[in-house]
XYZ file of C-alpha atoms in Angstrom:
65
model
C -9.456 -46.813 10.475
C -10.520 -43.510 9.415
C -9.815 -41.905 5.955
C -7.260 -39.818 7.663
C -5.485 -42.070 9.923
C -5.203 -44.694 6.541
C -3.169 -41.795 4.745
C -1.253 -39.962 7.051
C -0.260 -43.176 8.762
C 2.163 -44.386 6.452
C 3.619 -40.909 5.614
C 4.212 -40.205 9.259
C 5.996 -43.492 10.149
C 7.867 -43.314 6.845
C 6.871 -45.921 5.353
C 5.600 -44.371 2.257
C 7.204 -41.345 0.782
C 5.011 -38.134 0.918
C 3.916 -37.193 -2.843
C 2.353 -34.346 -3.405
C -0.867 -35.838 -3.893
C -1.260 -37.135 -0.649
C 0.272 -33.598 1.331
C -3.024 -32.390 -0.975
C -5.333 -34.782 0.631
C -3.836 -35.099 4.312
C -3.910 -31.479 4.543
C -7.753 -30.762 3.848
C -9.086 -33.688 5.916
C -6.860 -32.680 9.002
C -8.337 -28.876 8.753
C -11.721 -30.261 8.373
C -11.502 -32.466 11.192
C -9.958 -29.439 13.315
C -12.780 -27.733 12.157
C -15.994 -29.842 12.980
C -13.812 -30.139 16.346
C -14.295 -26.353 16.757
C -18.093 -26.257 15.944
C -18.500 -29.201 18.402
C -17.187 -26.493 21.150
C -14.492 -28.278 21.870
C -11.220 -27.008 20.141
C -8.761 -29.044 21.916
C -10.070 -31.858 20.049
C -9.259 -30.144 17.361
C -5.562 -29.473 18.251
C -4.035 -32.739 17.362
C -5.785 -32.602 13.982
C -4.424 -28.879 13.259
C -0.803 -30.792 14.680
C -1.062 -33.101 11.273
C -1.925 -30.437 9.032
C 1.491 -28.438 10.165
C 3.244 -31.850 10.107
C 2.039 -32.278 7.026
C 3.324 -28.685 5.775
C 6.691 -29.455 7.482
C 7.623 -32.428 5.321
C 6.224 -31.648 2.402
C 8.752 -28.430 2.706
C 11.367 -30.347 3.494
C 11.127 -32.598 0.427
C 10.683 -29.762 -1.706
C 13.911 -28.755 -0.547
């Protein structure tokens, strides 16, 4: 299981709540994935990684709210 998928995982199927902590390391990770993804010249690869990160964004607003 990657570092990613251990992390997200939980958060996702709401089983853990998302603390800010983890929104700070899901985020990064996700982008970087999208990233290397990109540089590989192959960006759709990259799209379901750059799907977390906005996941990501959209709960962690929502519990701020």
């Amino acid at each position: 299981m990657s570092r990613l998928e251990a992390i997200a995982a939980p958060v996702f199927a709401q089983q853990e709540p998302l603390a800010p902590r983890k929104a700070t390391a899901i985020r990064p990770l996700a982008l970087c994935l999208a990233r290397e993804a990109e540089a590989a010249r192959a960006p759709a690869l990259g799209d379901p990684f750059r799907g977390v990160a906005v996941g990501i964004t959209l709960l962690e607003r929502d519990t701020i709210d």
